[in-house]
RNA sequence: UGCGGGGUGGAGCAGUGGUAGCUCGUUGGGCUCAUAACCCAAAGGUCGGAGGUUCGAAUCCUUCCUCCGCUACCA
């Protein structure tokens, strides 16, 4: 393993439009915190960088919705999240923000360097422009009718009703959410980073030189590289963000994905005047902690930017985690399906380490995992209380009883003593190896094995019995139990900093050097320990029930919200209505469109003609079951090509609130082509 | 749909060719220093299904099913 002079650890910048939840913690911030705490304990030169990502369209939308400025939004969540991290002991050296002056300068300079080196290509394209407001509209600023489900409040990038992703020019009757006017297409110029140019280099750098990356990360990169990279726009027409620092770029800002990772650099600048040695010296090891949604930015785009700039180092590893679910359901901010950090601390004050422990022990390192309150309780009661807390308690109580809190001297050891002491040293190595390779779950389990070892040692040695026959021997036993306790404060420090601080206070021990772990003489004979308390408390069923009830209530209110029928549409004239040619028809043939999940190709008799219609009903109707059925169709809809088949018309379907489709038919059989009015 | 990542005892996971392992839970026993905590033992798996390669497969190949993420068809 190469030895580096210093470490630069970055954690994904949380987006400042909402609070932090357990998914963020488990995926990114707990691993990065454990890693940096460990490196610091080794006495290495390490800095941990994070901050709020404060640009981008969703923040401006949220601001508009609440009638405040974007700055107010980011100020709010920046301080909430900064505090949440502090409260949980996530020890960044700096928690900065991308609305800082130093970040504006850094990002502008970065852009200019690439610009002057001719690394960008320029291209103009047609985008929607709001003539009343006098600005270009980002996708999210355009609303209109969803061509799929008829929802009149679909956004330019996605319809939130049916989940379809859209592009603005697909919307029917698009209108600007800024002024309400109908936008027009207008030419606009943007700068692109030609990722394709870096493809050969990226292929070598990742696919050949970094085979050691986690399989999910490597696989995702390989997939992108195999498909071929496209130039990517680095600017947007928007007024919230960092202005593009060149002439003729009025009203244009850096695209948020370009500006955000540079935030790592500017935060470092803000932290130390020595920032360049962390970013530009090959002796620095840079590690990005992120979630799986961020892989492409940190493994492909940001490295390409750094490479294009030329003077920066590249990440040595990008240990991305998968996602955490909550009680079998995706965590979702908008559905309030989450455990928010600030709420957790209100319900479980002082129990940061319990959450840290259960999230790390169940971290989604190789696949999506599920957080359940029952598991949380079990981890606390059966592991933290029963194994770690109990061992510490047994040891300290016995020491106080027998020796009045004075560490007894160790006499001659027997073979069992020796093997326990050797095992202690070996556990340190295991924890270390696991941490170095970003296997935090495993590292934590190994650390817990030290407490298990201690429990077993006490039970085997039975000092409470031996004290009656051979008090000298008990001194040795208790000395060893106390050495194990002192060791626990070191190996658990990265994982459970709050509890270990408590424990160090009880045993008057403040040696936080990783190199001391495995040492069997941490507490000298005669060393005085204090009266202990309990390291962890049991969590009763009622507390867990309160949490699950809370979630059940959330689910219920979501269902009620979802059960609302689609809002009514605007009034139309009778003329409008008569334009629609609705008639009965019969399905003659039906077959599945190959390589699709939802599409059926139908041949139908409309009374006027026989025609083909492609319909997205395959999930609800089997082809053979619907041949011969009489249905209703819109006969005069503009033909459209779907998966290479021309579809002439649309079959009427009733869609209920969970998206189930049911055919609209007549109650009695009528002849094909009967009009419906 | 395409691509990526998963599917291993009740739960959560490890295990990339050589007798299937860990933590928790369960059952039985022991101990009493300890927050009914601790220690020992046992039960529990045809390693998603089906084919194949091999002396030998959870592990390699083919194919299918299924879950998650990104992506795509719903006129």
XYZ file of C-alpha atoms (C1' of nucleotides) in Angstrom:
752
model
C 0.000 0.000 0.000
C 1.377 3.366 -0.991
C 2.044 5.767 1.852
C 0.700 9.224 1.316
C 1.900 12.368 3.025
C -1.588 13.694 3.560
C -5.231 12.951 2.987
C -8.044 14.996 1.512
C -11.443 13.551 2.340
C -14.541 15.023 0.738
C -18.161 14.212 1.485
C -20.898 14.904 -1.045
C -22.223 18.435 -0.638
C -25.807 18.135 0.572
C -28.255 20.113 -1.490
C -29.542 23.036 0.555
C -33.227 22.646 -0.153
C -34.099 20.267 2.647
C -32.889 18.778 5.909
C -30.616 15.754 6.294
C -32.031 12.309 7.011
C -30.664 8.905 7.989
C -30.131 7.931 4.366
C -27.611 10.719 3.915
C -25.907 9.755 7.135
C -25.634 6.049 6.406
C -24.589 6.495 2.811
C -22.044 9.243 3.039
C -21.364 11.089 6.246
C -20.912 8.319 8.778
C -18.433 6.432 6.601
C -16.495 9.598 5.841
C -16.489 10.594 9.495
C -15.258 7.192 10.637
C -12.553 7.282 8.024
C -11.295 10.750 8.928
C -11.416 10.100 12.649
C -9.350 6.997 12.082
C -6.783 8.836 9.977
C -6.522 11.616 12.519
C -5.945 9.094 15.281
C -3.100 7.716 13.247
C -1.597 11.173 13.439
C -1.853 11.697 9.687
C -2.294 15.018 7.977
C -5.941 14.846 6.972
C -8.646 17.374 6.235
C -12.324 16.607 5.818
C -14.277 18.878 3.524
C -17.970 19.405 3.118
C -20.516 22.173 2.643
C -23.882 23.101 1.235
C -24.566 22.941 -2.467
C -26.641 26.067 -2.876
C -27.242 26.603 -6.575
C -29.500 24.989 -9.109
C -33.102 25.189 -10.158
C -34.896 23.294 -7.363
C -33.788 25.907 -4.847
C -35.164 28.745 -6.952
C -38.419 26.859 -7.332
C -38.745 26.259 -3.641
C -38.028 29.941 -3.001
C -40.681 30.993 -5.471
C -43.188 28.631 -3.940
C -42.591 30.032 -0.478
C -42.371 33.609 -1.681
C -38.856 34.168 -0.389
C -35.483 34.631 -2.046
C -33.270 31.669 -2.904
C -30.734 33.089 -0.480
C -33.214 32.728 2.368
C -33.794 29.094 1.465
C -30.127 28.206 1.383
C -29.425 30.171 4.549
C -32.105 28.204 6.314
C -31.014 24.740 5.285
C -27.348 25.549 5.494
C -27.670 26.330 9.162
C -30.036 23.428 9.898
C -27.722 20.951 8.232
C -24.546 22.420 9.641
C -26.006 22.056 13.100
C -27.244 18.524 12.421
C -23.747 17.438 11.421
C -22.236 19.045 14.486
C -24.823 17.442 16.723
C -23.977 14.015 15.361
C -20.272 14.508 15.713
C -19.604 14.512 12.000
C -16.307 16.267 12.333
C -15.664 18.163 9.136
C -12.745 20.532 9.248
C -14.955 22.920 7.387
C -18.589 22.980 6.404
C -18.662 25.665 3.781
C -21.198 26.732 1.189
C -21.179 27.386 -2.518
C -22.686 30.850 -2.192
C -19.442 32.067 -0.607
C -17.360 34.735 -2.264
C -14.291 32.506 -2.332
C -16.311 29.857 -4.119
C -17.547 32.334 -6.723
C -13.969 33.315 -7.421
C -12.661 29.784 -7.470
C -15.378 28.494 -9.762
C -15.060 31.486 -12.093
C -11.297 31.072 -12.256
C -11.671 27.394 -12.926
C -14.059 28.097 -15.772
C -11.812 30.792 -17.179
C -8.770 28.573 -17.107
C -10.568 25.945 -19.148
C -12.034 28.641 -21.392
C -8.650 30.190 -22.095
C -7.119 26.817 -22.757
C -9.826 26.226 -25.345
C -11.180 23.222 -23.507
C -14.834 24.143 -24.105
C -16.868 23.938 -27.241
C -19.645 26.447 -27.888
C -22.978 25.528 -29.299
C -26.266 27.296 -29.625
C -29.616 25.600 -29.375
C -33.272 26.504 -29.124
C -34.706 26.950 -25.658
C -37.945 28.330 -24.368
C -37.789 32.059 -23.649
C -40.243 34.080 -21.589
C -40.771 37.345 -23.455
C -42.599 39.052 -20.642
C -40.041 38.257 -17.979
C -37.230 38.582 -20.491
C -35.421 35.405 -19.543
C -34.780 31.880 -20.704
C -36.657 29.206 -18.856
C -35.104 26.188 -17.247
C -37.104 22.998 -17.731
C -38.565 23.274 -14.270
C -39.910 26.757 -14.977
C -42.155 25.520 -17.731
C -45.462 23.921 -17.001
C -48.065 22.514 -19.258
C -50.313 19.569 -19.857
C -48.667 16.202 -19.639
C -49.068 14.493 -23.010
C -49.400 11.192 -21.205
C -51.795 11.563 -18.320
C -53.379 14.909 -19.046
C -52.138 16.432 -15.813
C -52.198 20.170 -16.451
C -49.470 20.851 -13.944
C -46.633 18.854 -15.466
C -43.143 20.313 -15.371
C -40.865 20.673 -18.353
C -38.619 17.867 -17.155
C -41.107 15.552 -15.509
C -44.748 14.983 -14.800
C -45.063 14.402 -11.091
C -48.451 12.828 -11.483
C -47.467 9.947 -13.698
C -43.720 10.060 -13.209
C -42.886 10.291 -16.899
C -39.805 12.289 -17.708
C -40.432 14.896 -20.329
C -38.665 17.513 -22.331
C -40.223 20.985 -22.435
C -41.247 20.816 -26.075
C -43.416 17.757 -25.412
C -45.742 19.717 -23.152
C -49.118 20.689 -24.513
C -49.911 24.373 -23.980
C -46.636 25.205 -22.268
C -46.629 28.273 -20.094
C -43.984 30.000 -18.064
C -44.268 29.766 -14.307
C -42.436 33.069 -14.036
C -44.947 35.262 -15.847
C -47.628 32.847 -16.930
C -47.121 33.774 -20.547
C -46.612 31.404 -23.424
C -42.890 30.952 -23.976
C -41.248 31.059 -27.403
C -38.278 29.169 -28.696
C -35.160 31.264 -29.015
C -31.525 30.635 -29.798
C -29.143 30.568 -26.876
C -25.412 29.929 -26.645
C -23.834 27.515 -24.204
C -20.438 26.083 -23.374
C -19.820 22.362 -23.383
C -17.167 20.207 -21.850
C -16.284 17.641 -24.507
C -16.234 14.561 -22.353
C -15.774 12.429 -25.452
C -12.295 13.902 -25.762
C -11.347 12.471 -22.379
C -12.863 9.090 -22.971
C -9.643 7.226 -23.852
C -7.875 8.731 -20.887
C -10.772 7.957 -18.513
C -10.894 4.416 -19.788
C -7.311 3.844 -18.875
C -7.487 5.746 -15.597
C -10.565 3.912 -14.316
C -10.864 0.627 -16.144
C -7.177 -0.244 -15.985
C -5.681 1.717 -13.117
C -8.546 1.560 -10.644
C -9.811 -1.966 -10.727
C -9.733 -1.746 -6.934
C -12.785 0.525 -6.805
C -15.959 -0.932 -5.384
C -17.835 -3.113 -7.871
C -20.865 -0.854 -7.975
C -18.684 2.165 -8.751
C -16.499 0.408 -11.274
C -19.494 -1.178 -12.978
C -21.323 2.100 -13.310
C -18.251 3.819 -14.777
C -17.657 1.003 -17.201
C -21.236 1.245 -18.339
C -20.884 4.963 -19.064
C -17.559 4.566 -20.789
C -18.738 1.660 -22.911
C -21.725 3.637 -24.102
C -19.521 6.520 -25.162
C -19.408 9.961 -23.566
C -21.141 13.029 -24.954
C -20.217 16.698 -24.574
C -22.005 18.167 -21.571
C -23.224 21.722 -21.183
C -21.553 23.589 -18.337
C -23.803 26.656 -18.420
C -27.480 27.413 -18.051
C -29.803 30.347 -18.561
C -30.667 31.226 -14.995
C -30.197 34.069 -12.576
C -29.337 31.983 -9.505
C -25.760 30.800 -9.590
C -22.282 31.820 -10.566
C -22.257 34.056 -13.639
C -20.359 32.702 -16.603
C -17.277 34.944 -16.463
C -16.919 35.806 -20.133
C -18.215 38.607 -22.335
C -21.617 38.104 -23.862
C -22.734 35.672 -21.200
C -25.247 37.900 -19.526
C -27.988 35.931 -17.827
C -25.975 32.732 -17.892
C -24.626 30.878 -14.899
C -22.456 27.834 -14.383
C -24.484 24.677 -14.391
C -24.769 23.381 -10.850
C -22.908 20.136 -11.434
C -19.950 22.143 -12.722
C -19.894 24.497 -9.797
C -20.675 22.047 -6.973
C -17.559 19.821 -7.025
C -15.391 22.909 -7.278
C -16.955 23.639 -3.903
C -14.560 21.069 -2.455
C -11.674 23.179 -3.694
C -13.025 26.501 -2.510
C -13.891 25.074 0.913
C -10.304 23.922 1.234
C -9.117 27.401 0.261
C -11.325 28.862 2.911
C -9.959 26.431 5.468
C -6.269 26.911 4.895
C -3.886 29.111 2.922
C -1.989 25.877 2.325
C -4.818 24.503 0.257
C -2.685 23.818 -2.781
C -0.659 21.110 -1.143
C -3.886 19.180 -0.644
C -5.071 19.633 -4.204
C -1.954 19.757 -6.296
C 0.626 17.527 -4.688
C 0.855 13.922 -5.859
C 1.630 12.932 -2.287
C -1.958 13.671 -1.311
C -4.567 10.929 -1.323
C -7.995 12.264 -2.217
C -11.106 10.249 -1.379
C -14.662 11.221 -2.308
C -17.468 9.829 -0.155
C -20.743 9.897 -2.078
C -24.016 8.069 -2.702
C -24.586 5.967 -5.795
C -26.543 8.711 -7.536
C -23.365 10.763 -7.680
C -21.012 8.221 -9.200
C -20.878 9.631 -12.681
C -20.125 13.153 -11.474
C -17.291 12.155 -9.191
C -15.759 9.421 -11.280
C -16.123 10.798 -14.765
C -17.113 14.442 -15.012
C -15.178 15.989 -12.141
C -11.992 14.057 -12.940
C -12.348 15.199 -16.560
C -12.640 18.791 -15.334
C -9.588 18.411 -13.119
C -7.651 16.774 -15.903
C -8.627 19.537 -18.323
C -7.471 22.158 -15.868
C -4.228 20.291 -15.556
C -2.767 21.179 -12.180
C -4.951 19.135 -9.847
C -4.663 15.628 -8.480
C -7.376 13.053 -9.028
C -9.335 10.995 -6.515
C -7.617 7.826 -5.379
C -10.915 6.226 -4.478
C -14.627 6.989 -4.619
C -16.329 4.683 -2.124
C -19.956 5.205 -3.101
C -22.681 3.545 -1.104
C -26.058 2.318 -2.263
C -29.315 3.614 -0.795
C -30.979 3.092 2.553
C -34.680 2.322 2.706
C -36.890 3.015 5.681
C -39.285 0.298 6.840
C -39.387 -1.302 3.390
C -40.055 1.882 1.510
C -37.881 4.340 -0.345
C -36.857 7.329 1.712
C -38.589 10.358 0.261
C -38.381 13.983 1.305
C -41.561 14.985 -0.475
C -43.566 12.156 1.061
C -42.000 12.867 4.458
C -40.870 9.253 4.556
C -37.650 9.723 6.462
C -36.082 9.967 9.857
C -34.804 13.520 10.102
C -31.725 14.072 12.186
C -33.088 16.948 14.213
C -36.262 15.010 14.994
C -34.301 11.965 16.038
C -32.389 13.956 18.600
C -35.591 15.352 20.026
C -36.914 11.825 20.556
C -33.626 10.224 21.548
C -31.564 12.944 23.183
C -27.937 12.038 23.700
C -28.248 8.883 21.635
C -26.230 9.967 18.618
C -23.986 6.944 18.916
C -26.890 4.522 18.836
C -27.921 5.854 15.457
C -24.319 6.016 14.293
C -23.883 2.413 15.342
C -27.011 1.005 13.790
C -26.518 2.905 10.548
C -22.931 1.758 10.237
C -23.706 -1.838 11.181
C -26.402 -1.870 8.521
C -24.786 0.462 5.995
C -25.794 -0.085 2.351
C -22.258 -0.887 1.267
C -22.975 -3.498 -1.368
C -26.707 -3.159 -1.956
C -29.674 -1.159 -0.814
C -30.482 -1.888 2.804
C -33.470 -1.374 5.006
C -33.584 0.618 8.229
C -36.250 -0.566 10.627
C -36.912 0.682 14.119
C -37.041 -2.876 15.344
C -33.545 -3.475 14.071
C -32.446 -0.211 15.625
C -33.785 -1.348 18.974
C -32.195 -4.781 18.653
C -28.813 -3.291 17.807
C -29.013 -1.065 20.830
C -30.295 -3.617 23.317
C -28.510 -6.724 22.126
C -25.231 -5.278 21.009
C -24.468 -1.870 22.475
C -26.070 -2.521 25.869
C -25.606 -6.263 26.183
C -22.135 -6.683 24.778
C -20.187 -3.427 24.877
C -21.925 -1.595 27.716
C -22.169 -4.695 29.800
C -18.524 -5.621 29.513
C -17.434 -2.146 30.507
C -19.858 -2.141 33.394
C -18.741 -5.539 34.689
C -15.118 -4.539 34.562
C -15.503 -1.163 36.227
C -17.881 -2.412 38.914
C -15.517 -5.228 39.858
C -12.533 -2.893 39.903
C -14.357 -0.521 42.194
C -15.531 -3.326 44.466
C -12.240 -5.129 44.809
C -9.661 -2.367 44.490
C -11.531 0.798 45.251
C -11.013 2.038 41.695
C -7.281 1.447 41.577
C -5.907 -0.547 38.647
C -4.302 -3.678 40.102
C -0.903 -4.845 38.928
C -0.601 -7.747 36.540
C 1.180 -10.811 37.862
C 2.242 -13.890 35.983
C -0.066 -14.577 33.057
C -1.320 -17.989 32.015
C -1.767 -19.232 28.484
C -5.375 -18.063 28.316
C -4.349 -14.567 29.385
C -1.689 -14.504 26.714
C -3.973 -15.627 23.954
C -6.530 -12.983 24.923
C -3.855 -10.294 24.807
C -2.657 -11.557 21.438
C -6.201 -11.618 20.132
C -6.600 -8.014 21.216
C -3.667 -7.003 19.063
C -5.015 -9.011 16.165
C -8.432 -7.362 16.374
C -6.772 -3.980 16.001
C -5.207 -5.201 12.763
C -8.550 -6.482 11.488
C -10.270 -3.185 12.207
C -7.465 -1.335 10.518
C -7.485 -3.464 7.377
C -11.246 -3.126 7.046
C -11.157 0.638 7.496
C -8.376 1.057 4.947
C -10.493 -0.750 2.375
C -13.690 1.162 3.232
C -15.454 -1.848 4.719
C -16.911 -0.018 7.668
C -19.545 -2.564 8.558
C -16.897 -5.197 8.919
C -14.599 -2.868 10.858
C -17.353 -2.176 13.334
C -18.073 -5.853 13.768
C -14.408 -6.497 14.493
C -14.370 -3.746 17.071
C -17.396 -5.322 18.709
C -15.508 -8.601 18.777
C -13.104 -7.011 21.236
C -15.963 -6.469 23.670
C -17.115 -10.038 23.043
C -13.619 -11.227 23.767
C -13.707 -9.310 27.039
C -17.008 -10.835 28.098
C -15.803 -14.295 27.347
C -12.567 -13.697 29.189
C -14.360 -12.596 32.346
C -16.769 -15.496 32.216
C -13.964 -18.010 31.702
C -11.711 -16.507 34.359
C -14.514 -16.090 36.942
C -12.815 -13.469 39.144
C -15.876 -13.343 41.442
C -15.154 -16.982 42.370
C -11.398 -16.860 42.332
C -11.386 -13.865 44.680
C -12.323 -16.230 47.499
C -9.448 -18.630 46.931
C -6.709 -16.757 45.110
C -6.948 -12.944 45.375
C -3.520 -12.457 43.760
C -4.733 -14.126 40.576
C -7.738 -11.790 40.389
C -5.419 -8.790 40.162
C -4.057 -10.171 36.907
C -7.505 -10.932 35.573
C -8.839 -7.485 36.320
C -5.746 -5.823 34.984
C -6.280 -7.561 31.667
C -10.003 -6.704 31.635
C -9.061 -3.077 32.199
C -6.506 -3.135 29.390
C -9.243 -4.423 27.103
C -11.496 -1.583 28.274
C -8.813 0.990 27.503
C -8.360 -0.578 24.099
C -12.073 -0.290 23.451
C -11.881 3.474 23.851
C -9.439 3.570 20.963
C -10.912 1.122 18.469
C -14.462 2.413 18.983
C -13.550 6.095 18.867
C -14.109 6.478 15.110
C -17.534 4.852 15.384
C -18.901 5.968 18.753
C -17.121 9.215 19.662
C -19.667 10.374 22.242
C -19.694 7.152 24.225
C -15.954 6.719 24.099
C -15.439 10.204 25.440
C -17.656 9.232 28.371
C -15.760 6.006 28.871
C -12.387 7.719 28.743
C -13.616 10.012 31.475
C -14.571 7.046 33.647
C -11.208 5.402 33.331
C -9.174 8.614 33.270
C -7.582 7.691 30.012
C -6.931 10.125 27.211
C -4.569 8.406 24.849
C -6.272 8.746 21.475
C -3.491 7.375 19.349
C -4.434 4.576 17.007
C -0.946 3.124 17.339
C -1.667 2.495 21.030
C -4.441 0.065 20.156
C -3.446 -3.543 20.692
C -1.130 -2.476 23.506
C -1.641 -4.407 26.737
C -0.166 -1.809 29.115
C -2.332 1.215 28.545
C -3.352 1.547 32.185
C -0.493 1.449 34.695
C -0.885 -0.323 37.987
C -2.175 2.113 40.589
C -3.964 4.252 37.974
C -7.193 5.592 39.469
C -10.533 5.183 37.709
C -13.739 7.057 38.443
C -17.197 5.821 39.350
C -18.831 4.681 36.105
C -22.344 5.256 34.839
C -24.110 3.268 32.145
C -22.649 3.552 28.675
C -25.948 2.735 26.919
C -29.539 2.444 28.097
C -32.045 -0.102 26.984
C -34.636 1.169 24.565
C -38.098 -0.031 25.526
C -40.767 -1.236 23.141
C -42.924 1.826 23.771
C -40.291 4.144 22.350
C -40.063 2.048 19.209
C -43.823 1.867 18.881
C -43.980 5.644 19.070
C -41.648 5.871 16.080
C -43.445 3.271 14.013
C -46.782 4.902 14.821
C -45.399 8.142 13.526
C -44.528 6.450 10.246
C -47.894 4.746 10.007
C -49.521 8.161 10.422
C -47.334 9.544 7.652
C -48.308 6.694 5.388
C -51.963 7.252 6.118
C -51.874 10.942 5.388
C -49.968 10.224 2.170
C -52.635 7.786 1.100
C -55.331 10.299 1.808
C -53.497 12.898 -0.218
C -52.983 10.406 -3.028
C -56.625 9.352 -2.965
C -57.726 12.788 -4.030
C -59.056 12.698 -7.532
C -57.205 14.513 -10.235
C -58.133 18.206 -10.167
C -60.776 19.224 -12.664
C -59.723 20.745 -15.928
C -60.519 24.132 -17.406
C -63.912 24.663 -19.043
C -64.035 23.990 -22.779
C -66.577 25.067 -25.355
C -69.024 22.695 -26.972
C -67.107 23.258 -30.171
C -63.950 22.042 -28.504
C -65.769 18.937 -27.419
C -67.206 18.173 -30.840
C -63.718 18.231 -32.320
C -63.026 14.955 -30.564
C -64.189 11.955 -32.548
C -64.935 9.247 -29.989
C -66.396 5.975 -31.246
C -66.811 2.321 -30.516
C -64.531 -0.241 -32.100
C -63.640 -3.899 -31.751
C -60.242 -5.413 -31.164
C -59.424 -7.849 -33.957
C -55.881 -8.778 -33.045
C -53.597 -8.026 -30.182
C -49.916 -8.729 -29.657
C -47.212 -7.553 -27.370
C -44.723 -5.085 -28.856
C -41.403 -6.916 -28.570
C -38.904 -5.577 -26.048
C -41.358 -3.401 -24.192
C -43.134 -3.924 -20.906
C -46.239 -1.856 -21.354
C -47.058 -1.758 -25.025
C -49.604 -3.764 -26.956
C -50.074 -3.499 -30.706
C -53.761 -3.728 -31.509
C -55.559 -4.141 -34.785
C -59.050 -2.758 -34.468
C -62.191 -2.418 -36.521
C -63.506 1.132 -36.157
C -66.467 0.780 -38.440
C -64.739 3.235 -40.759
C -61.621 1.219 -41.326
C -59.243 -1.305 -39.836
C -56.265 0.323 -38.196
C -53.397 -0.175 -35.808
C -53.212 1.399 -32.381
C -50.368 1.014 -29.930
C -51.503 1.224 -26.349
C -49.686 1.086 -23.011
C -51.940 -1.447 -21.349
C -49.876 -4.637 -21.426
C -49.503 -4.644 -17.664
C -53.245 -4.913 -17.201
C -54.521 -6.841 -20.225
C -53.161 -10.009 -21.777
C -53.301 -9.878 -25.593
C -55.309 -13.091 -25.993
C -57.869 -11.984 -23.404
C -58.958 -8.844 -25.195
C -59.410 -9.995 -28.773
C -63.030 -9.505 -29.719
C -63.712 -6.925 -27.027
C -65.575 -3.799 -27.900
C -63.902 -0.624 -26.728
C -64.019 3.142 -27.123
C -61.404 5.051 -29.063
C -60.439 8.560 -30.007
C -60.484 8.143 -33.766
C -59.182 11.474 -34.977
C -56.070 11.820 -32.867
C -52.974 12.765 -34.793
C -51.065 9.550 -35.675
C -47.876 8.989 -33.786
C -44.999 6.583 -34.141
C -44.317 4.488 -31.061
C -41.434 2.042 -31.061
C -41.391 2.194 -34.841
C -45.106 1.415 -35.219
C -47.565 4.017 -36.411
C -50.390 4.329 -33.939
C -53.596 5.907 -35.254
C -55.781 6.872 -32.359
C -56.058 6.185 -28.698
C -57.995 3.696 -26.637
C -60.004 5.200 -23.807
C -59.062 3.930 -20.404
C -60.183 4.835 -16.938
C -57.189 5.218 -14.666
C -57.718 4.928 -10.952
C -55.539 6.472 -8.309
C -52.957 3.729 -8.240
C -52.546 3.856 -11.963
C -54.639 0.795 -12.792
C -56.177 0.957 -16.234
C -59.676 -0.235 -17.063
C -61.263 -0.242 -20.516
C -64.151 2.094 -21.196
C -66.903 0.128 -22.892
C -70.590 0.505 -23.636
C -73.093 -1.270 -21.438
C -74.724 -2.983 -24.418
C -73.216 -4.057 -27.655
C -73.492 -1.490 -30.462
C -72.205 -1.481 -33.987
C -68.604 -0.526 -34.557
C -68.104 3.129 -35.359
C -71.014 4.363 -33.250
C -70.086 7.831 -32.126
C -69.944 8.601 -28.457
C -71.147 12.015 -27.336
C -36.093 -1.599 -22.845
C -30.899 -0.940 -22.331
C -26.975 -0.658 -18.669
C -25.180 -1.262 -13.644
C -25.746 -3.547 -8.692
C -28.241 -7.379 -5.795
C -31.103 -12.417 -4.794
C -26.892 -17.373 0.585
C -30.463 -20.671 7.297
C -36.301 -16.432 10.695
C -33.587 -11.144 9.982
C -29.019 -8.620 8.351
C -24.603 -9.960 5.835
C -19.452 -12.590 4.450
C -17.741 -16.020 1.183
C -15.180 -15.885 -6.898
C -13.590 -23.837 -7.905
C -12.153 -28.188 -3.067
C -16.007 -30.581 3.267
C -21.419 -23.595 3.525
C -19.558 -19.079 7.527
C -20.490 -14.492 10.800
C -23.828 -11.199 13.832
C -28.742 -10.946 15.764
C -33.029 -13.931 16.794
C -34.872 -19.121 18.401
C -34.329 -23.639 21.711
C -31.686 -26.157 25.715
C -27.941 -25.801 29.450
C -24.427 -23.045 32.679
C -23.036 -18.711 35.597
C -24.366 -14.688 39.047
C -19.509 -9.666 38.712
C -22.964 -7.228 35.287
C -28.633 -2.835 32.404
C -32.992 -10.669 33.049
C -27.048 -8.536 30.940
C -22.762 -12.719 30.197
C -20.809 -17.835 28.695
C -21.601 -22.838 26.335
C -24.311 -25.998 23.080
C -28.018 -27.139 19.510
C -31.622 -26.600 15.791
C -32.184 -24.072 11.244
C -29.669 -23.299 4.370
C -31.347 -28.405 -2.263
C -26.466 -20.779 -1.694
C -33.463 -17.295 -6.813
C -35.013 -21.400 -10.960
C -33.323 -24.508 -15.041
C -29.456 -26.285 -18.114
C -24.059 -26.735 -18.958
C -18.348 -26.871 -18.072
C -15.434 -29.679 -14.291
C -12.992 -35.253 -10.689
C -15.389 -31.257 -7.923
C -19.593 -25.018 -8.511
C -22.680 -20.497 -3.947
C -18.230 -19.429 -6.842
C -17.169 -20.284 -14.232
C -20.666 -20.401 -18.850
C -25.925 -20.158 -20.982
C -30.869 -18.922 -20.011
C -34.986 -17.461 -17.245
C -37.376 -15.220 -12.815
C -37.073 -11.289 -9.223
C -35.578 -6.629 -6.291
C -33.014 -1.664 -6.518
C -30.786 2.629 -9.329
C -30.197 5.277 -13.922
C -32.701 4.969 -18.872
C -36.864 4.109 -22.392
C -42.137 3.024 -24.989
C -47.841 4.653 -22.099
C -51.108 9.636 -27.475
